[in-house]
Amino acid sequence: MRERKVIRVQDVMTNDFAMVDGLITIKAAIEVYKARQVTALLVNKRHEDDEYGILLLSDIAKKVLAQDRAPERINVYEVMTKPVIGVDPQMDVRYCARLFDNFGLAMAPVLKSGEVVGVVGYNQIVLDGLLTD
């Protein structure tokens, strides 16, 4: 039996995110999404004892668009998920997939020493982590 190579989160994570302030409007957040062409917006900590947040397009679709709310009148902090569950860059992608399943996640920041170094989602886990040569 062939031994499986361990694929770590750091091997599949992406830097495809932007950091924003929770006080910006959803309209401004959408503009950042479009301009930067990112897959996630991470919401910066407000102070040392705060935690990161995350804003996905699915959050905007469910909490703004589907509820017919005006994006120029809603702030990111009203829609984001916070605190966000982060993953370690050394985590095996199999355990990352289990974590996502256990907590209903689709994407998470990769945190090293409390700082965001990337993001990882099912796309990266499956496309880059499942089939290896």
PDB file of C-alpha atoms in Angstrom:
ATOM      1  CA  MET A   1       0.000   0.000   0.000  1.00  0.00           C
ATOM      2  CA  ARG A   2       1.303   3.409  -1.000  1.00  0.00           C
ATOM      3  CA  GLU A   3       1.818   5.945   1.769  1.00  0.00           C
ATOM      4  CA  ARG A   4      -0.243   9.100   1.268  1.00  0.00           C
ATOM      5  CA  LYS A   5       1.667  12.339   1.082  1.00  0.00           C
ATOM      6  CA  VAL A   6       0.442  14.868   3.646  1.00  0.00           C
ATOM      7  CA  ILE A   7      -0.820  18.042   1.991  1.00  0.00           C
ATOM      8  CA  ARG A   8      -0.819  20.989   4.352  1.00  0.00           C
ATOM      9  CA  VAL A   9      -3.108  24.035   4.302  1.00  0.00           C
ATOM     10  CA  GLN A  10      -0.082  26.223   3.506  1.00  0.00           C
ATOM     11  CA  ASP A  11       0.400  24.203   0.302  1.00  0.00           C
ATOM     12  CA  VAL A  12      -3.077  25.015  -1.019  1.00  0.00           C
ATOM     13  CA  MET A  13      -4.004  28.357   0.575  1.00  0.00           C
ATOM     14  CA  THR A  14      -4.322  31.482  -1.501  1.00  0.00           C
ATOM     15  CA  ASN A  15      -3.602  35.161  -0.938  1.00  0.00           C
ATOM     16  CA  ASP A  16      -6.841  35.924  -2.780  1.00  0.00           C
ATOM     17  CA  PHE A  17      -8.403  38.120  -0.090  1.00  0.00           C
ATOM     18  CA  ALA A  18      -8.636  41.754   0.922  1.00  0.00           C
ATOM     19  CA  MET A  19      -8.663  43.236   4.422  1.00  0.00           C
ATOM     20  CA  VAL A  20     -11.408  45.798   5.110  1.00  0.00           C
ATOM     21  CA  ASP A  21     -12.802  47.770   8.028  1.00  0.00           C
ATOM     22  CA  GLY A  22     -16.130  46.654   9.499  1.00  0.00           C
ATOM     23  CA  LEU A  23     -17.504  50.175   9.265  1.00  0.00           C
ATOM     24  CA  ILE A  24     -17.496  50.351   5.458  1.00  0.00           C
ATOM     25  CA  THR A  25     -20.807  49.832   3.689  1.00  0.00           C
ATOM     26  CA  ILE A  26     -21.790  46.692   1.829  1.00  0.00           C
ATOM     27  CA  LYS A  27     -21.755  48.809  -1.343  1.00  0.00           C
ATOM     28  CA  ALA A  28     -18.107  49.697  -0.688  1.00  0.00           C
ATOM     29  CA  ALA A  29     -17.337  46.049   0.120  1.00  0.00           C
ATOM     30  CA  ILE A  30     -18.802  44.941  -3.218  1.00  0.00           C
ATOM     31  CA  GLU A  31     -16.638  47.538  -4.944  1.00  0.00           C
ATOM     32  CA  VAL A  32     -13.553  46.071  -3.209  1.00  0.00           C
ATOM     33  CA  TYR A  33     -14.616  42.570  -4.311  1.00  0.00           C
ATOM     34  CA  LYS A  34     -14.893  43.778  -7.914  1.00  0.00           C
ATOM     35  CA  ALA A  35     -11.726  45.895  -7.981  1.00  0.00           C
ATOM     36  CA  ARG A  36      -9.490  43.333  -6.278  1.00  0.00           C
ATOM     37  CA  GLN A  37     -11.206  40.240  -7.753  1.00  0.00           C
ATOM     38  CA  VAL A  38     -10.908  38.356  -4.473  1.00  0.00           C
ATOM     39  CA  THR A  39     -12.763  35.364  -3.065  1.00  0.00           C
ATOM     40  CA  ALA A  40     -13.130  36.743   0.467  1.00  0.00           C
ATOM     41  CA  LEU A  41     -13.057  39.931   2.474  1.00  0.00           C
ATOM     42  CA  LEU A  42     -11.513  39.659   5.907  1.00  0.00           C
ATOM     43  CA  VAL A  43     -12.576  42.240   8.433  1.00  0.00           C
ATOM     44  CA  ASN A  44      -9.708  43.690  10.408  1.00  0.00           C
ATOM     45  CA  LYS A  45      -9.537  43.741  14.179  1.00  0.00           C
ATOM     46  CA  ARG A  46     -10.629  47.026  15.752  1.00  0.00           C
ATOM     47  CA  HIS A  47      -8.221  46.667  18.688  1.00  0.00           C
ATOM     48  CA  GLU A  48      -5.754  44.243  20.254  1.00  0.00           C
ATOM     49  CA  ASP A  49      -8.403  42.156  22.049  1.00  0.00           C
ATOM     50  CA  ASP A  50     -10.736  41.963  19.044  1.00  0.00           C
ATOM     51  CA  GLU A  51     -11.045  39.087  16.552  1.00  0.00           C
ATOM     52  CA  TYR A  52     -11.083  38.929  12.748  1.00  0.00           C
ATOM     53  CA  GLY A  53     -14.327  38.694  10.819  1.00  0.00           C
ATOM     54  CA  ILE A  54     -15.108  37.412   7.326  1.00  0.00           C
ATOM     55  CA  LEU A  55     -17.557  38.593   4.682  1.00  0.00           C
ATOM     56  CA  LEU A  56     -18.398  36.226   1.844  1.00  0.00           C
ATOM     57  CA  LEU A  57     -20.538  36.949  -1.196  1.00  0.00           C
ATOM     58  CA  SER A  58     -22.997  34.367   0.113  1.00  0.00           C
ATOM     59  CA  ASP A  59     -23.412  36.492   3.278  1.00  0.00           C
ATOM     60  CA  ILE A  60     -24.272  39.509   1.131  1.00  0.00           C
ATOM     61  CA  ALA A  61     -26.684  37.466  -0.997  1.00  0.00           C
ATOM     62  CA  LYS A  62     -28.507  36.024   2.042  1.00  0.00           C
ATOM     63  CA  LYS A  63     -28.489  38.997   4.405  1.00  0.00           C
ATOM     64  CA  VAL A  64     -28.733  41.962   2.018  1.00  0.00           C
ATOM     65  CA  LEU A  65     -29.955  40.969  -1.443  1.00  0.00           C
ATOM     66  CA  ALA A  66     -32.504  38.325  -0.389  1.00  0.00           C
ATOM     67  CA  GLN A  67     -33.899  40.631   2.287  1.00  0.00           C
ATOM     68  CA  ASP A  68     -34.105  43.579  -0.131  1.00  0.00           C
ATOM     69  CA  ARG A  69     -31.874  45.775   2.031  1.00  0.00           C
ATOM     70  CA  ALA A  70     -30.017  48.776   0.589  1.00  0.00           C
ATOM     71  CA  PRO A  71     -26.266  47.989   0.310  1.00  0.00           C
ATOM     72  CA  GLU A  72     -25.352  51.654   0.736  1.00  0.00           C
ATOM     73  CA  ARG A  73     -27.135  51.732   4.117  1.00  0.00           C
ATOM     74  CA  ILE A  74     -25.776  48.523   5.651  1.00  0.00           C
ATOM     75  CA  ASN A  75     -22.335  48.230   7.212  1.00  0.00           C
ATOM     76  CA  VAL A  76     -20.079  45.201   6.868  1.00  0.00           C
ATOM     77  CA  TYR A  77     -20.154  44.559  10.626  1.00  0.00           C
ATOM     78  CA  GLU A  78     -23.927  43.958  10.390  1.00  0.00           C
ATOM     79  CA  VAL A  79     -23.514  41.132   7.878  1.00  0.00           C
ATOM     80  CA  MET A  80     -20.091  39.567   8.506  1.00  0.00           C
ATOM     81  CA  THR A  81     -19.330  36.444  10.506  1.00  0.00           C
ATOM     82  CA  LYS A  82     -17.312  37.163  13.631  1.00  0.00           C
ATOM     83  CA  PRO A  83     -15.337  35.717  15.275  1.00  0.00           C
ATOM     84  CA  VAL A  84     -14.045  33.741  12.339  1.00  0.00           C
ATOM     85  CA  ILE A  85     -12.657  30.240  12.750  1.00  0.00           C
ATOM     86  CA  GLY A  86      -9.074  30.251  11.522  1.00  0.00           C
ATOM     87  CA  VAL A  87      -6.855  27.342  10.539  1.00  0.00           C
ATOM     88  CA  ASP A  88      -3.157  26.750  11.035  1.00  0.00           C
ATOM     89  CA  PRO A  89      -0.949  26.647   7.928  1.00  0.00           C
ATOM     90  CA  GLN A  90       0.486  23.305   9.109  1.00  0.00           C
ATOM     91  CA  MET A  91      -2.938  21.602   9.315  1.00  0.00           C
ATOM     92  CA  ASP A  92      -3.460  18.563   7.070  1.00  0.00           C
ATOM     93  CA  VAL A  93      -6.079  19.425   4.395  1.00  0.00           C
ATOM     94  CA  ARG A  94      -8.090  16.326   5.388  1.00  0.00           C
ATOM     95  CA  TYR A  95      -8.587  17.779   8.866  1.00  0.00           C
ATOM     96  CA  CYS A  96      -9.335  21.179   7.400  1.00  0.00           C
ATOM     97  CA  ALA A  97     -12.122  19.599   5.313  1.00  0.00           C
ATOM     98  CA  ARG A  98     -13.507  17.900   8.442  1.00  0.00           C
ATOM     99  CA  LEU A  99     -13.383  21.181  10.349  1.00  0.00           C
ATOM    100  CA  PHE A 100     -15.302  22.896   7.534  1.00  0.00           C
ATOM    101  CA  ASP A 101     -17.909  20.123   7.571  1.00  0.00           C
ATOM    102  CA  ASN A 102     -18.242  20.104  11.372  1.00  0.00           C
ATOM    103  CA  PHE A 103     -18.790  23.857  11.602  1.00  0.00           C
ATOM    104  CA  GLY A 104     -20.578  24.550   8.303  1.00  0.00           C
ATOM    105  CA  LEU A 105     -17.715  26.610   6.869  1.00  0.00           C
ATOM    106  CA  ALA A 106     -16.895  27.226   3.220  1.00  0.00           C
ATOM    107  CA  MET A 107     -13.774  29.333   3.725  1.00  0.00           C
ATOM    108  CA  ALA A 108     -11.455  30.320   6.547  1.00  0.00           C
ATOM    109  CA  PRO A 109      -8.453  32.543   7.107  1.00  0.00           C
ATOM    110  CA  VAL A 110      -5.090  30.893   7.601  1.00  0.00           C
ATOM    111  CA  LEU A 111      -3.559  32.284  10.780  1.00  0.00           C
ATOM    112  CA  LYS A 112       0.095  32.145  11.773  1.00  0.00           C
ATOM    113  CA  SER A 113       0.979  33.675  15.152  1.00  0.00           C
ATOM    114  CA  GLY A 114      -2.413  35.395  15.173  1.00  0.00           C
ATOM    115  CA  GLU A 115      -1.889  37.124  11.805  1.00  0.00           C
ATOM    116  CA  VAL A 116      -3.676  36.337   8.539  1.00  0.00           C
ATOM    117  CA  VAL A 117      -1.302  34.815   5.977  1.00  0.00           C
ATOM    118  CA  GLY A 118      -3.909  33.567   3.504  1.00  0.00           C
ATOM    119  CA  VAL A 119      -7.334  32.016   3.054  1.00  0.00           C
ATOM    120  CA  VAL A 120      -8.418  28.487   2.269  1.00  0.00           C
ATOM    121  CA  GLY A 121     -11.721  27.153   1.000  1.00  0.00           C
ATOM    122  CA  TYR A 122     -13.205  23.974  -0.411  1.00  0.00           C
ATOM    123  CA  ASN A 123     -11.991  24.956  -3.890  1.00  0.00           C
ATOM    124  CA  GLN A 124      -8.358  24.930  -2.813  1.00  0.00           C
ATOM    125  CA  ILE A 125      -8.738  21.850  -0.604  1.00  0.00           C
ATOM    126  CA  VAL A 126     -10.318  19.749  -3.353  1.00  0.00           C
ATOM    127  CA  LEU A 127      -8.646  21.077  -6.499  1.00  0.00           C
ATOM    128  CA  ASP A 128      -5.136  21.408  -5.054  1.00  0.00           C
ATOM    129  CA  GLY A 129      -5.190  19.004  -2.116  1.00  0.00           C
ATOM    130  CA  LEU A 130      -7.079  15.892  -3.152  1.00  0.00           C
ATOM    131  CA  LEU A 131      -5.225  14.637  -6.185  1.00  0.00           C
ATOM    132  CA  THR A 132      -1.475  14.642  -5.896  1.00  0.00           C
ATOM    133  CA  ASP A 133       1.146  12.867  -7.916  1.00  0.00           C
TER     134      ASP A 133
END
